[in-house]
mmCIF file of C-alpha atoms in Angstrom:
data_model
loop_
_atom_site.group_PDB
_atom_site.id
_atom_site.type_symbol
_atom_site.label_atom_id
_atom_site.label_comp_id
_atom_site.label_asym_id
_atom_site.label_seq_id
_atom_site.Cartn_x
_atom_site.Cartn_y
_atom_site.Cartn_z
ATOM 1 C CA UNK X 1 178.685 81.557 98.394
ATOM 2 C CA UNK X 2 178.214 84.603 96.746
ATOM 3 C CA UNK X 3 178.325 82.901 93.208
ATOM 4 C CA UNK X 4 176.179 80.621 93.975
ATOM 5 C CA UNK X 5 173.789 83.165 95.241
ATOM 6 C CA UNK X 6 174.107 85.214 91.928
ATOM 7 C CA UNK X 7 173.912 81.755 89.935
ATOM 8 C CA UNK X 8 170.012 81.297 91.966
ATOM 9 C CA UNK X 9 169.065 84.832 91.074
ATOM 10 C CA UNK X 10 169.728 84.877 87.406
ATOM 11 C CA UNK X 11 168.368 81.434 87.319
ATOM 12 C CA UNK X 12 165.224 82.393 88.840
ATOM 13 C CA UNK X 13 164.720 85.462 86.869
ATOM 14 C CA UNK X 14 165.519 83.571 83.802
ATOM 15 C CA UNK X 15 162.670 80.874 84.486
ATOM 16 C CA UNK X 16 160.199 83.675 85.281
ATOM 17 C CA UNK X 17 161.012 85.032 82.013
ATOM 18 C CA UNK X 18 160.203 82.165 80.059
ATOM 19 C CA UNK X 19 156.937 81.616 81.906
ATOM 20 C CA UNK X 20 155.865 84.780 81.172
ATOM 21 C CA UNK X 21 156.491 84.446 77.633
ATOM 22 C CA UNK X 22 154.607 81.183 77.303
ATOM 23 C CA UNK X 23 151.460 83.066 79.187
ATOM 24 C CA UNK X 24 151.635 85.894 76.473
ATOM 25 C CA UNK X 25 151.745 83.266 74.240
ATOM 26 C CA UNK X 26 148.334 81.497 75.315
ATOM 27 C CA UNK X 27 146.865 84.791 76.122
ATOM 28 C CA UNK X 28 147.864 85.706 72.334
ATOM 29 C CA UNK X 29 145.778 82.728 71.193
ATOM 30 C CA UNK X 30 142.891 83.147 73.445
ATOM 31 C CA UNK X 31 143.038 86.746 71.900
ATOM 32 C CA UNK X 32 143.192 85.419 68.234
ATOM 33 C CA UNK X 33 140.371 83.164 69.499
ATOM 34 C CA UNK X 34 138.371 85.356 70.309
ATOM 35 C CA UNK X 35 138.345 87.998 67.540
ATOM 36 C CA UNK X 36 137.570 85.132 65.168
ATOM 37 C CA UNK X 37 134.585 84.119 67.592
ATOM 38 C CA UNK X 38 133.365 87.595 67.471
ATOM 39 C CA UNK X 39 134.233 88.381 63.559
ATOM 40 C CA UNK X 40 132.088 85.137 62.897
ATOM 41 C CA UNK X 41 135.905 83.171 61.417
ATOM 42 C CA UNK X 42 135.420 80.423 64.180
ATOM 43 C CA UNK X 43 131.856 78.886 64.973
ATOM 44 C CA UNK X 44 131.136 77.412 68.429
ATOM 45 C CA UNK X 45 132.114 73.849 67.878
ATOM 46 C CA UNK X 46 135.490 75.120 66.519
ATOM 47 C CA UNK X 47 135.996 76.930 69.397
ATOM 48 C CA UNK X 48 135.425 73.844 71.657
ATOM 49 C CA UNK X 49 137.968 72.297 69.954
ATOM 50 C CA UNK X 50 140.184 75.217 70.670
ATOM 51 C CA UNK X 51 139.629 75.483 73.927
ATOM 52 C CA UNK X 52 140.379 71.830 74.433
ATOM 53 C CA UNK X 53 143.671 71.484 72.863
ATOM 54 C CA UNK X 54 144.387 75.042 74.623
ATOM 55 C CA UNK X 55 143.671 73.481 77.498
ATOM 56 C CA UNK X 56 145.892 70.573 76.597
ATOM 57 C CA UNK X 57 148.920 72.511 76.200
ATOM 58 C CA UNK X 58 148.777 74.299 79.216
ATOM 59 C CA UNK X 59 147.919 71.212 81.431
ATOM 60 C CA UNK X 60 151.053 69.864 79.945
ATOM 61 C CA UNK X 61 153.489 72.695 80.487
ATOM 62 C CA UNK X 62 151.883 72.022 84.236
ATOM 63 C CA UNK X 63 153.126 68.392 84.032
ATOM 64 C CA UNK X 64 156.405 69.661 82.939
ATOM 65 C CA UNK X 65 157.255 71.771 85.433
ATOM 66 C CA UNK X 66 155.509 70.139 88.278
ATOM 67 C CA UNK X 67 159.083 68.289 89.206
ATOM 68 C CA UNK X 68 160.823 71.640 88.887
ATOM 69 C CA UNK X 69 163.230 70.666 86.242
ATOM 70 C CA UNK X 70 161.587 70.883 81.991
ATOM 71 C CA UNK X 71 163.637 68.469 80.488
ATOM 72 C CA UNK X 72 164.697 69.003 76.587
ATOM 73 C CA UNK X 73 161.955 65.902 75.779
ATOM 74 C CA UNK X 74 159.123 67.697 77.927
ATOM 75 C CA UNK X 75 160.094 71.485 76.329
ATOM 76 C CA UNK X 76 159.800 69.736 73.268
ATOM 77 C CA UNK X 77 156.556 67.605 73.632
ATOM 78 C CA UNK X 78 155.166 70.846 75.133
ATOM 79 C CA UNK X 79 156.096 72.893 71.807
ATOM 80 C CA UNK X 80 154.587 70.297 69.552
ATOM 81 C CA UNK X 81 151.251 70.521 71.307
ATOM 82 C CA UNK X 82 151.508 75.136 71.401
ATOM 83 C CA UNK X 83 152.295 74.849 67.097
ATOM 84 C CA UNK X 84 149.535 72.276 66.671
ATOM 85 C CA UNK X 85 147.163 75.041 68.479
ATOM 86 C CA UNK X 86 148.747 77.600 66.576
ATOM 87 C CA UNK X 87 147.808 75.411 62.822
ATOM 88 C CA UNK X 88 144.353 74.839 64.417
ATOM 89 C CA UNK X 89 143.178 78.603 64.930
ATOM 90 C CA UNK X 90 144.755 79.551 61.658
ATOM 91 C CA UNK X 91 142.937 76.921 59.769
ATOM 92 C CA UNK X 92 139.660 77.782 61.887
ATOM 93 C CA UNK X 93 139.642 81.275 61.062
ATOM 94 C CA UNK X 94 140.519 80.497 57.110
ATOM 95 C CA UNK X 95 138.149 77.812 56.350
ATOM 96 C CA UNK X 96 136.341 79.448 53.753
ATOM 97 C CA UNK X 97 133.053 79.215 55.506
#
């Protein structure tokens, strides 16, 4: 009893922890976002775009977790979707305009 009690706690604390690190990670981009909005890097139709696909990403990590268990194929699918974000704000803010 008491392992498996132990076994629920680090669990839990372990899943908070990776939530929390995919927040900082959207609040990172919606900070990177933003500073190119404001330094004039991203104009307003790239930063639809942005939006979108930030929405996207975190609508799926919603879908992964709504059943509790993020399988491998979901964690992956999920990552695919946070780089291609990533590529798009980088190539928004150095487009040369």
């Amino acid at each position: 009893m008491k392992n498996l009690v132990l076994s629920i706690a680090l669990f839990s604390s372990v899943f908070a922890f990776s939530q929390q690190k995919e927040d900082w990670n959207l609040r990172g981009e919606r900070k990177r976002t933003a500073q190119g909005i404001q330094s004039g890097e991203i104009n307003k139709k790239e930063a639809a775009v942005i939006r979108k696909q930030a929405r996207d990403v975190k609508q799926a990590k919603r879908n992964a977790l709504a059943d509790g268990v993020v399988t491998p194929k979901e964690r992956a699918k999920v990552a695919v979707q946070d780089r291609q974000l990533d590529r798009t704000i980088k190539r928004a803010k150095h487009n040369r305009r």
